[in-house]
Short mmCIF file of C-alpha atoms in Angstrom, two decimals:
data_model
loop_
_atom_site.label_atom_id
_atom_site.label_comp_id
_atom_site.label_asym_id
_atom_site.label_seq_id
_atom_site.Cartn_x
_atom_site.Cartn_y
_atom_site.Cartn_z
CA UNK Q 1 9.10 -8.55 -37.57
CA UNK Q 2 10.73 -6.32 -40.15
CA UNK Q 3 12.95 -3.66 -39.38
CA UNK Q 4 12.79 -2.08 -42.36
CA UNK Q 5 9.44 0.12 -41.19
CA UNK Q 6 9.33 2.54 -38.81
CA UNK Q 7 6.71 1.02 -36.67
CA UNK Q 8 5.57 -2.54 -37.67
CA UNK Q 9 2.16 -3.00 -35.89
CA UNK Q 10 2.22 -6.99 -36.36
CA UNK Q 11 3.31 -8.10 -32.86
CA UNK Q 12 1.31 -5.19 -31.16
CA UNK Q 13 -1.93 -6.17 -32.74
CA UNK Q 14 -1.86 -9.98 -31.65
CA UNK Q 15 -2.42 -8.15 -28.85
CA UNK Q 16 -4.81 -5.31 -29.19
CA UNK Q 17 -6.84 -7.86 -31.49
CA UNK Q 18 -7.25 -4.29 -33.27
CA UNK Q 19 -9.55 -2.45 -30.22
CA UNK Q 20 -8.67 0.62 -31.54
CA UNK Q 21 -9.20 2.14 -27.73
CA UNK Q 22 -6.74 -0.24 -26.73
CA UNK Q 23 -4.54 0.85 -29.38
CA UNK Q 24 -4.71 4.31 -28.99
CA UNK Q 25 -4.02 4.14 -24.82
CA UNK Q 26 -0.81 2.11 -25.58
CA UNK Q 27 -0.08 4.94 -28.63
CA UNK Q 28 -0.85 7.79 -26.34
CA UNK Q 29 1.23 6.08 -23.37
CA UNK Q 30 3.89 5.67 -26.16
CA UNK Q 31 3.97 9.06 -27.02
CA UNK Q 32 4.21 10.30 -23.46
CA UNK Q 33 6.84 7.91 -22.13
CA UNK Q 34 9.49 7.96 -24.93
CA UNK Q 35 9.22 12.02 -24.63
CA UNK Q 36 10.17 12.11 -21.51
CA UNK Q 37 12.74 9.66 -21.53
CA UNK Q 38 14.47 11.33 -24.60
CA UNK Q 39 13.51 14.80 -22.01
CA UNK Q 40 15.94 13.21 -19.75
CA UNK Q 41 18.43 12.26 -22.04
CA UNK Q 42 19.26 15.36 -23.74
CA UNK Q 43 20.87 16.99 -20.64
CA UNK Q 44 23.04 14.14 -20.05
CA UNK Q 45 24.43 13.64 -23.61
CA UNK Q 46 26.27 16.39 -23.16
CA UNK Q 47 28.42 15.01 -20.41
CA UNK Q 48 31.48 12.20 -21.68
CA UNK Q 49 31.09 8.62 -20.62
CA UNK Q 50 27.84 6.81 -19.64
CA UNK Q 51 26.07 6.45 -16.52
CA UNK Q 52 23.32 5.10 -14.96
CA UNK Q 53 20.57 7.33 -15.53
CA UNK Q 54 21.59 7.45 -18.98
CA UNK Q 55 21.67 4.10 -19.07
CA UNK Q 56 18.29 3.67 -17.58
CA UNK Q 57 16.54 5.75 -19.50
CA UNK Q 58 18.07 4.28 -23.02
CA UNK Q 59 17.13 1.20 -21.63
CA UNK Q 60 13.40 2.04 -21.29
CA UNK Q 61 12.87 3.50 -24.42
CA UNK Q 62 14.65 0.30 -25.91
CA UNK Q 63 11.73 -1.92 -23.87
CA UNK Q 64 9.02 0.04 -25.23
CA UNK Q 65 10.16 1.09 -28.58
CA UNK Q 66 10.60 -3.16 -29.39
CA UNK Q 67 7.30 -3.53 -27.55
CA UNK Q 68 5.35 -0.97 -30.24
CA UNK Q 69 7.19 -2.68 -33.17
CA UNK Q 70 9.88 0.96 -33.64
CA UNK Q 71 12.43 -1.54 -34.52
CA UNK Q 72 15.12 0.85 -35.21
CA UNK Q 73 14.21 3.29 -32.30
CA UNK Q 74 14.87 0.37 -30.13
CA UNK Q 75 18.07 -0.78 -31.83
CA UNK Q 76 19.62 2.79 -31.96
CA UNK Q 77 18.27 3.06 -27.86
CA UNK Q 78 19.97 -0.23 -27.52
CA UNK Q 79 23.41 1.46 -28.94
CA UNK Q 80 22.85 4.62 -26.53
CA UNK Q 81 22.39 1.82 -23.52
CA UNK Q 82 25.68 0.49 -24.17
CA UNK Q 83 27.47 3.45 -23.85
CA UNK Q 84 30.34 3.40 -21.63
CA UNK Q 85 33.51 5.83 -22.04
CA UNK Q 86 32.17 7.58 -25.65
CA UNK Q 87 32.38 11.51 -25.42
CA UNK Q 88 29.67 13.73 -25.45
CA UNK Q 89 30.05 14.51 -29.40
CA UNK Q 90 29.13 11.14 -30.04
CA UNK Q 91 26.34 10.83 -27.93
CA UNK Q 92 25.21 14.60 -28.75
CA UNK Q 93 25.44 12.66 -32.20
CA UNK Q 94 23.20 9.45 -31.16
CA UNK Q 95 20.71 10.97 -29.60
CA UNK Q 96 20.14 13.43 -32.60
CA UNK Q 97 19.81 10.42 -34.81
CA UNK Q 98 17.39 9.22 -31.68
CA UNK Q 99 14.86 12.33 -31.73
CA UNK Q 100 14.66 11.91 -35.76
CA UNK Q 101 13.66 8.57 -35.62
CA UNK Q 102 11.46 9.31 -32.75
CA UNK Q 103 9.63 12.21 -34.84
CA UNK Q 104 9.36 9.89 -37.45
CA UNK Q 105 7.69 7.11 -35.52
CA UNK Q 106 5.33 9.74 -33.56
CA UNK Q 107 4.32 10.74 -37.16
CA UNK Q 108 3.42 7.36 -38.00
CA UNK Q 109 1.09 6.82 -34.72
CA UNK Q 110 -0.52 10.13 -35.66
CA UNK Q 111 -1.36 9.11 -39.41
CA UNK Q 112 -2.65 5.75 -38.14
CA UNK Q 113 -5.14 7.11 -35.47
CA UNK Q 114 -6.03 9.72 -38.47
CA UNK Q 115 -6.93 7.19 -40.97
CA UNK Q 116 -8.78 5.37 -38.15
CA UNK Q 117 -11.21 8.77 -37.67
CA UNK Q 118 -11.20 8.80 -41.86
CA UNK Q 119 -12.76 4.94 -41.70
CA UNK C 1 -12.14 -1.80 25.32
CA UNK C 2 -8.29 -1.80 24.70
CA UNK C 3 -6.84 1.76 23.48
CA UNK C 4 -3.26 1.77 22.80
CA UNK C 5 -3.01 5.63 22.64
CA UNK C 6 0.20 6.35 20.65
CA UNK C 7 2.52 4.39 17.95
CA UNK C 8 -0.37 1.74 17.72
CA UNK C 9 1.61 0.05 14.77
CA UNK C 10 4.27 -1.03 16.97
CA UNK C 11 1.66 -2.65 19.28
CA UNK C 12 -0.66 -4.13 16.85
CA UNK C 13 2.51 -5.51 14.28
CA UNK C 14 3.79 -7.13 17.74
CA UNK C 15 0.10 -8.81 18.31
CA UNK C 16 -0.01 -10.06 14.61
CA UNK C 17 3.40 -11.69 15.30
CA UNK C 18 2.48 -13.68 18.17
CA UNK C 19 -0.83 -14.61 17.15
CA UNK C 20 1.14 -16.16 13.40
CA UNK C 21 3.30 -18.10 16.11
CA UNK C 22 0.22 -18.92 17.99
CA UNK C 23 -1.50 -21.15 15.72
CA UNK C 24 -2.91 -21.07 11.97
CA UNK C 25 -6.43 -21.87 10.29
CA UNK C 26 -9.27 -21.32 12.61
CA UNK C 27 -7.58 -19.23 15.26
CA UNK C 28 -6.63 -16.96 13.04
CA UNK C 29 -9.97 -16.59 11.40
CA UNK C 30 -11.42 -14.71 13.72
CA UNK C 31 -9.99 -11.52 14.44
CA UNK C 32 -11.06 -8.31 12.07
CA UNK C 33 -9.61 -5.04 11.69
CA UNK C 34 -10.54 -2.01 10.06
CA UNK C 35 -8.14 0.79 9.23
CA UNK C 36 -9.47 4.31 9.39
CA UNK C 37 -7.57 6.47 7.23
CA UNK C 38 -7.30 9.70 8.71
CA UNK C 39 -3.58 10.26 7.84
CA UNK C 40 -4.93 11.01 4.32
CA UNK C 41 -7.49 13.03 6.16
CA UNK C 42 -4.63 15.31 8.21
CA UNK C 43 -7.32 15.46 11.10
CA UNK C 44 -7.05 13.42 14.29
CA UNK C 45 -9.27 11.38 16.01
CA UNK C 46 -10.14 12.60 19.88
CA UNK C 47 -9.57 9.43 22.23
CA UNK C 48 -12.75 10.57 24.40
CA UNK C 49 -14.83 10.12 21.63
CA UNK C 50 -14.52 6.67 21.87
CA UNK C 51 -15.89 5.87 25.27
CA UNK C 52 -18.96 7.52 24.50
CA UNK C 53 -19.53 5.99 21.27
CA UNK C 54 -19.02 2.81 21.69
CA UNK C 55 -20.86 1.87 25.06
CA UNK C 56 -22.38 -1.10 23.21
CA UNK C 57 -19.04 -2.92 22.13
CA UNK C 58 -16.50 -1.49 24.82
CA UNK C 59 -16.92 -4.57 26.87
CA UNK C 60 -16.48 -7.34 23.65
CA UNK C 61 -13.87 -9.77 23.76
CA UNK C 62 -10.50 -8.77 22.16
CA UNK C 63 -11.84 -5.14 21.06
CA UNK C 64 -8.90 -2.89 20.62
CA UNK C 65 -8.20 0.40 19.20
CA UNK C 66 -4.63 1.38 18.02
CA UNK C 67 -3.78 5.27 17.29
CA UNK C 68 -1.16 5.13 14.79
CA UNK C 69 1.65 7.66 14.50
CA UNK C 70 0.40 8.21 11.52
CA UNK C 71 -3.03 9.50 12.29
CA UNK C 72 -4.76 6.24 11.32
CA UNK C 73 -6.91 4.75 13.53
CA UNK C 74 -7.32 0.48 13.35
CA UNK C 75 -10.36 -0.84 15.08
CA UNK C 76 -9.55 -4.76 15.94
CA UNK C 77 -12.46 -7.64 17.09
CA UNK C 78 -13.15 -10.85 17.40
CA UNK C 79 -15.71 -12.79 15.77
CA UNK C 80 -18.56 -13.52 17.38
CA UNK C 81 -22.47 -13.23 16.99
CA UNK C 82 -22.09 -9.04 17.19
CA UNK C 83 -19.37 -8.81 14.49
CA UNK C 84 -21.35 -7.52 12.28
CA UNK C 85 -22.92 -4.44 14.51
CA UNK C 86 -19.22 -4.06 15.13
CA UNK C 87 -18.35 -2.58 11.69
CA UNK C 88 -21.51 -0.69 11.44
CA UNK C 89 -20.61 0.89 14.55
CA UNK C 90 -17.59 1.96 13.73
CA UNK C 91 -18.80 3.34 10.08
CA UNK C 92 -21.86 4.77 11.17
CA UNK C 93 -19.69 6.26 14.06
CA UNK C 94 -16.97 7.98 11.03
CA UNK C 95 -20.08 8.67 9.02
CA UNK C 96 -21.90 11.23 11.90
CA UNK C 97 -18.37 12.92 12.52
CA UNK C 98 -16.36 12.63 9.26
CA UNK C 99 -18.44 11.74 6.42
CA UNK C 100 -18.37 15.37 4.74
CA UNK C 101 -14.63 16.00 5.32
CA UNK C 102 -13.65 12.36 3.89
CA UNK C 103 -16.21 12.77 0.94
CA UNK C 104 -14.23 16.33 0.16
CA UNK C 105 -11.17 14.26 -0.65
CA UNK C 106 -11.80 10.35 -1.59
CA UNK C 107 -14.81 8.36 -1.75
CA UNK C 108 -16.58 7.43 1.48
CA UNK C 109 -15.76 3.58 1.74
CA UNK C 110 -11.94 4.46 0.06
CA UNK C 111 -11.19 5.90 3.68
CA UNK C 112 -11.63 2.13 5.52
CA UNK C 113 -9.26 -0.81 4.90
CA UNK C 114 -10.80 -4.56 6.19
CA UNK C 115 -7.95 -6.84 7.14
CA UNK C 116 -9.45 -9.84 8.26
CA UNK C 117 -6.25 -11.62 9.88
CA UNK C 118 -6.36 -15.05 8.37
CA UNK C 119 -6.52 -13.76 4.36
CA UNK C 120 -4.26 -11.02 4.60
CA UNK C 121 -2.49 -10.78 7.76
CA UNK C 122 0.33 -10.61 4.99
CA UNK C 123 -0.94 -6.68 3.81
CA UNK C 124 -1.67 -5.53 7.64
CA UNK C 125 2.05 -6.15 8.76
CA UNK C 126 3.42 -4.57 5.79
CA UNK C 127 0.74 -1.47 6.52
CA UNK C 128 2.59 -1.29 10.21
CA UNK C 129 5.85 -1.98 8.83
CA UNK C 130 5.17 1.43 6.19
CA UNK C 131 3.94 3.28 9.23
CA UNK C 132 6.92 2.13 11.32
CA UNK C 133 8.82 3.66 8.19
CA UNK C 134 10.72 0.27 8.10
CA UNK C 135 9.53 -0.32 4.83
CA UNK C 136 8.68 2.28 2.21
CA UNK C 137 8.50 2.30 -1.77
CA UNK C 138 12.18 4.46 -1.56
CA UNK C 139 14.67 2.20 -2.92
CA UNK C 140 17.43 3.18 -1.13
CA UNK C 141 15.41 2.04 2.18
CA UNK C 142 14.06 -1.11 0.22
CA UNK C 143 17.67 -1.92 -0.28
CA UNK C 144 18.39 -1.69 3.56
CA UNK C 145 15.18 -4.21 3.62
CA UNK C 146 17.20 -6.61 1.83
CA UNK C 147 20.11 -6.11 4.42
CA UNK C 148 17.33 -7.05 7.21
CA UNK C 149 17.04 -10.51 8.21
CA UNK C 150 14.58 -10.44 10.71
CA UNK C 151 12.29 -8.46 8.24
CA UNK C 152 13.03 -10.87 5.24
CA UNK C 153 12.34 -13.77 8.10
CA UNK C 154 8.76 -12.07 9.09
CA UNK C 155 7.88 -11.71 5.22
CA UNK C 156 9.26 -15.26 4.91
CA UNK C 157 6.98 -16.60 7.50
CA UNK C 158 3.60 -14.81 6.08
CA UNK C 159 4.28 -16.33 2.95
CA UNK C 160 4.80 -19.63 4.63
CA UNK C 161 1.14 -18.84 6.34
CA UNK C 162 -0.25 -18.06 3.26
CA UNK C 163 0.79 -20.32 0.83
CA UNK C 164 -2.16 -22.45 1.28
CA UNK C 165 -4.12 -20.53 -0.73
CA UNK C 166 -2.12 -21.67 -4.06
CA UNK C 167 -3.20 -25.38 -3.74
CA UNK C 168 -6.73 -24.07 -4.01
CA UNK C 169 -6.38 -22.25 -7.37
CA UNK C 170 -7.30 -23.37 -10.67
CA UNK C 171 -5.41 -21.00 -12.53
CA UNK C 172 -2.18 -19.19 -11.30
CA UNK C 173 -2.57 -15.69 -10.09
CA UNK C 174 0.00 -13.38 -11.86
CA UNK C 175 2.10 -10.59 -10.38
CA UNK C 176 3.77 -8.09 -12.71
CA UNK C 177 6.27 -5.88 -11.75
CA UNK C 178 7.24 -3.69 -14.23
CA UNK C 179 7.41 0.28 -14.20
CA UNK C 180 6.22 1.29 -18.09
CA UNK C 181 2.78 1.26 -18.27
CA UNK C 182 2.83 0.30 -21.90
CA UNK C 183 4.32 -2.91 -21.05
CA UNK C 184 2.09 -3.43 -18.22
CA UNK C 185 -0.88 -3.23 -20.45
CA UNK C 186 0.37 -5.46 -23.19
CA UNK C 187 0.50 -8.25 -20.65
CA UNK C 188 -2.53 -7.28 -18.95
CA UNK C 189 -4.12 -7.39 -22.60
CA UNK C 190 -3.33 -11.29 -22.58
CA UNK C 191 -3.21 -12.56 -18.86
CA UNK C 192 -5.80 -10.72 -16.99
CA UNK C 193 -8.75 -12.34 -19.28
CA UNK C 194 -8.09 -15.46 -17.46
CA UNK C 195 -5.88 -14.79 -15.01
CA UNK C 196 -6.32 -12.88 -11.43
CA UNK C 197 -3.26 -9.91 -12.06
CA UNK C 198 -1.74 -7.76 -9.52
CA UNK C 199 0.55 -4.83 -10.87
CA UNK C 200 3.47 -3.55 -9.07
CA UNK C 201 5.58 -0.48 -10.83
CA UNK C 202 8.02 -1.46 -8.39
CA UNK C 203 10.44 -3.49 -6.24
CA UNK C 204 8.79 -1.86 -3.20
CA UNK C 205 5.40 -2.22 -4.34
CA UNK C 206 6.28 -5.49 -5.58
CA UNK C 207 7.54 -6.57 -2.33
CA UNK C 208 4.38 -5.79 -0.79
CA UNK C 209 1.84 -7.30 -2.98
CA UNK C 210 3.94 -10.56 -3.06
CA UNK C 211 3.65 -11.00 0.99
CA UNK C 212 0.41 -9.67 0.25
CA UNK C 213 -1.19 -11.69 -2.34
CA UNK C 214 0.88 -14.68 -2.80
CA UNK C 215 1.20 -15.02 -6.12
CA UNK C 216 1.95 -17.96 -8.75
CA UNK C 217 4.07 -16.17 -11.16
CA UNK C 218 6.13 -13.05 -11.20
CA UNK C 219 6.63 -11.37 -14.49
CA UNK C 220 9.51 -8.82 -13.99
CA UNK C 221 11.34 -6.68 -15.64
CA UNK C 222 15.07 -6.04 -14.76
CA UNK C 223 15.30 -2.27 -15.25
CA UNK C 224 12.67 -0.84 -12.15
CA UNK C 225 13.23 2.62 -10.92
CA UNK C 226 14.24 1.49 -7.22
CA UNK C 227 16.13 -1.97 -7.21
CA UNK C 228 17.01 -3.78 -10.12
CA UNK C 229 15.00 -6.92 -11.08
CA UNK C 230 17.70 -9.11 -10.19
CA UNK C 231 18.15 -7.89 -7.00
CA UNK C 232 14.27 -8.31 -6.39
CA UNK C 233 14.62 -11.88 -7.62
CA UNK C 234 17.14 -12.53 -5.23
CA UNK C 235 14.69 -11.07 -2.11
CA UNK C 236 11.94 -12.79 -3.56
CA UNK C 237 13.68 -16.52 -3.49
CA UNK C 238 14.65 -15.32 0.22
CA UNK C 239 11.21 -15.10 1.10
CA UNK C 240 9.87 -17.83 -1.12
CA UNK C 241 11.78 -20.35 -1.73
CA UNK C 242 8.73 -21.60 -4.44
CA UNK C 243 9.10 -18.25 -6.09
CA UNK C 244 8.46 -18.57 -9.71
CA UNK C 245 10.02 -15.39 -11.24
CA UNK C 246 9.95 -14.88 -15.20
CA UNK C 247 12.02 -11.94 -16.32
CA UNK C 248 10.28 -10.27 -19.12
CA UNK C 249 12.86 -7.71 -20.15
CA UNK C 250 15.04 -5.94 -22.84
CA UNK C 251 18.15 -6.56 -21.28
CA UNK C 252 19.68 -9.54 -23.17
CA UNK C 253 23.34 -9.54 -21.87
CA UNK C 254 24.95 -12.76 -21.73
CA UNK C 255 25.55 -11.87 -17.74
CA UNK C 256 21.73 -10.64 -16.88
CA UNK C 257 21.50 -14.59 -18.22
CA UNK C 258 23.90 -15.48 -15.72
CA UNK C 259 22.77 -13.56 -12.46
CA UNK C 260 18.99 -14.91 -13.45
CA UNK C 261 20.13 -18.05 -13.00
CA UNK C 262 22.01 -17.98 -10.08
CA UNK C 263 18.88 -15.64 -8.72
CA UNK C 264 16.88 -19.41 -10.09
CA UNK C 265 14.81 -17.35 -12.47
CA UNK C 266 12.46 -19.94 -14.08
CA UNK C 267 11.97 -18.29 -17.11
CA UNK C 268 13.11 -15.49 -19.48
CA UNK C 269 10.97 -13.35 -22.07
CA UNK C 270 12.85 -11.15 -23.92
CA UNK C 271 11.16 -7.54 -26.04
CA UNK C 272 9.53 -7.46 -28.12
CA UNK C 273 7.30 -10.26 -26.33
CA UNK C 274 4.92 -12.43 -28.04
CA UNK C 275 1.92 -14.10 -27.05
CA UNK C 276 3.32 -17.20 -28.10
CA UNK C 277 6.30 -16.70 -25.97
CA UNK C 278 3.86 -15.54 -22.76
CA UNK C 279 1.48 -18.79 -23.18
CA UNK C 280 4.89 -21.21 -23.68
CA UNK C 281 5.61 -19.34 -20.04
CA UNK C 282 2.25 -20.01 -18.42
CA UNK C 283 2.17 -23.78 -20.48
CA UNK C 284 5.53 -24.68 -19.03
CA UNK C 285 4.66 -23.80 -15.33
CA UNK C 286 1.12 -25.61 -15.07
CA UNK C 287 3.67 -29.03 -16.49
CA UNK C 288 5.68 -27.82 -13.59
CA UNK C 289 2.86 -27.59 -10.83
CA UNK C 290 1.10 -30.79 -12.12
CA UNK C 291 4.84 -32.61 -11.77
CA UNK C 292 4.78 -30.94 -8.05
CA UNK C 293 1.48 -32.53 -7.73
CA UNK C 294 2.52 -36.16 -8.59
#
């Protein structure tokens, strides 16, 4: 699976054997899970150090970003997970870089259930 | 007819104990319950309304009635050539009085819950144990759970009483415990074509499916919202020593390796997962099982 996109579909499909309604539940469910885990997040990025619900919550969105295909959401949630004594500037930093990447991949799901209602 | 009036959980999780110790197979097969839900109702039911009621079946062998703490009311019976008007009784009985406040909330048959004692004695002492409060989806009080020895012993011994069933299946029955529903669906997507599936968002709903259900397989993910997944790996080979748990998680540190195997974690499916990697899973525990066998 390349990295190099922002969501490669390849893995998820040998699943969803391309039902688009399946698709578009595991899209949706996406969408609403990784916005409220980054929801949680931003409060506590402000605070030094990790902790657990920060690390929970990174965790997560690491799980399901890899499970979509958002390669480098889940690598940069993997770097937020292994936060331990960083200050808050850095992870004020991360999780900006986070919430871009995340726009960019919620873009992506929203172009691909367009083009699906174009075919 | 038997009415235990008041905290008919402890009563009735007492009976269930000493009729396990009593004997398995037939003697078991015979006695039915059916939970009334009227906790979810908030409305009680009136002991004298009983008496009346249920003239026809008062004098039946082994009819009982507990009144939960809860509100719930279980009905229990014994087999014979009447079970049958039993039920009806009871229904048609919760139909006359109920049926228009239960319909305002839930669907009609949604408000009864059939235990018959022999298939799922397993999901009727974890129903006391939850109205006991011993037992409840909160991890904190999960955690005390794990503390418990006589409770991991009871859970222990349903499986024991249960197990049966897995010799008679042709293909394993699955349980997955994972809290993201996008995961859960993934894996759904390729197991529950031919697979029976049970999903827990979990530990404590895990917990209680497994003595429940008795699964094959446990797919389960290490980060769950109330214990972690090692720790419910580590209850689960308490309970069942033939546990078969496959982790299926994100978490690749060299010591979540480490604690799975001392937790004797059969498996380990990292994220992204692939089919491949889920069929090499299911592949590698039928070898297992058909080893067992021979």
């Amino acid at each position: 699976m390349s990295s190099d996109l922002v969501v490669d579909l390849t893995n998820l499909r040998e699943f969803s054997q391309e039902r688009r309604d399946f698709e578009k539940f595991l899209f949706d469910e996406f969408i609403r899970s990784s916005t409220e885990l980054i929801k949680v997040l931003q409060p506590l990025a402000l605070k030094n150090g990790g902790c657990k619900e920060w690390c929970d919550n990174a965790h997560a969105l690491k799980g399901i970003s890899y499970n979509l295909g958002a390669m480098t959401l889940g690598e940069m949630s993997r770097t937020a997970e292994g936060v331990t004594s960083e200050t808050a500037d850095y992870k004020k930093d991360l999780l900006d870089s986070i919430m871009r990447e995340h726009q960019q991949v919620l873009a992506f799901l929203d172009a691909e259930m367009t083009s699906w209602n174009v075919d | 007819m038997d009415i235990v009036e008041d905290n008919g959980e402890d009563m009735l999780y007492a009976s269930l104990v000493v009729l396990q110790n009593q004997g398995t197979g037939k003697a078991l097969e015979n006695h039915n319950f059916l939970q009334c839900r009227f906790f979810q109702l908030n409305m009680k039911l009136e002991h004298d309304l009983l008496g009346v009621h249920f003239q026809s079946i008062t004098s039946s062998e082994g009819f009982k009635v507990y009144f939960c703490s809860d509100g719930d009311v279980i009905f229990q019976w014994i087999d014979g050539q009447d079970d049958s008007d039993h039920k009806n009784t009871i229904i048609n009985f919760i139909s006359e009085r109920f049926r228009k406040d239960i319909e305002a909330i839930m669907p009609f048959e949604d408000f009864f819950a059939e235990y018959n004692i022999f298939d799922n004695i397993g999901a009727l002492k974890a129903e006391c144990l939850k109205k006991q409060g011993k037992i409840t989806k909160n991890g904190r009080e999960l955690t005390r759970c794990l503390e418990n020895d006589r409770l991991v012993s009871t859970f222990s011994s349903t499986i024991q009483l249960i197990s049966m069933q897995r010799t008679m299946r042709v293909k394993p029955h699955i349980l997955i415990v994972e809290d993201q529903a996008f995961s859960q669906q993934m894996l759904l997507s390729v197991l529950e074509p031919e697979h029976t599936c049970h999903v827990a968002s979990s530990a404590g709903e895990g917990v209680l499916l497994y003595i429940e259900k008795c699964p094959d397989i446990v797919f389960l993910d290490i980060g769950l919202p109330d214990i972690s997944g090692h720790s419910f790996a580590k209850l689960l080979k308490a309970i069942d020593p033939n546990v078969y748990v496959v982790l299926v998680t994100a978490k690749n540190f060299a010591s979540d390796v480490q604690t799975a195997k001392e937790n004797d974690v059969k498996g380990y499916i990292p994220k992204p997962f692939t089919k491949d990697a889920i069929f090499e899973t299911l592949d590698k525990f039928n070898q297992n099982k058909r080893k067992r066998a021979s």
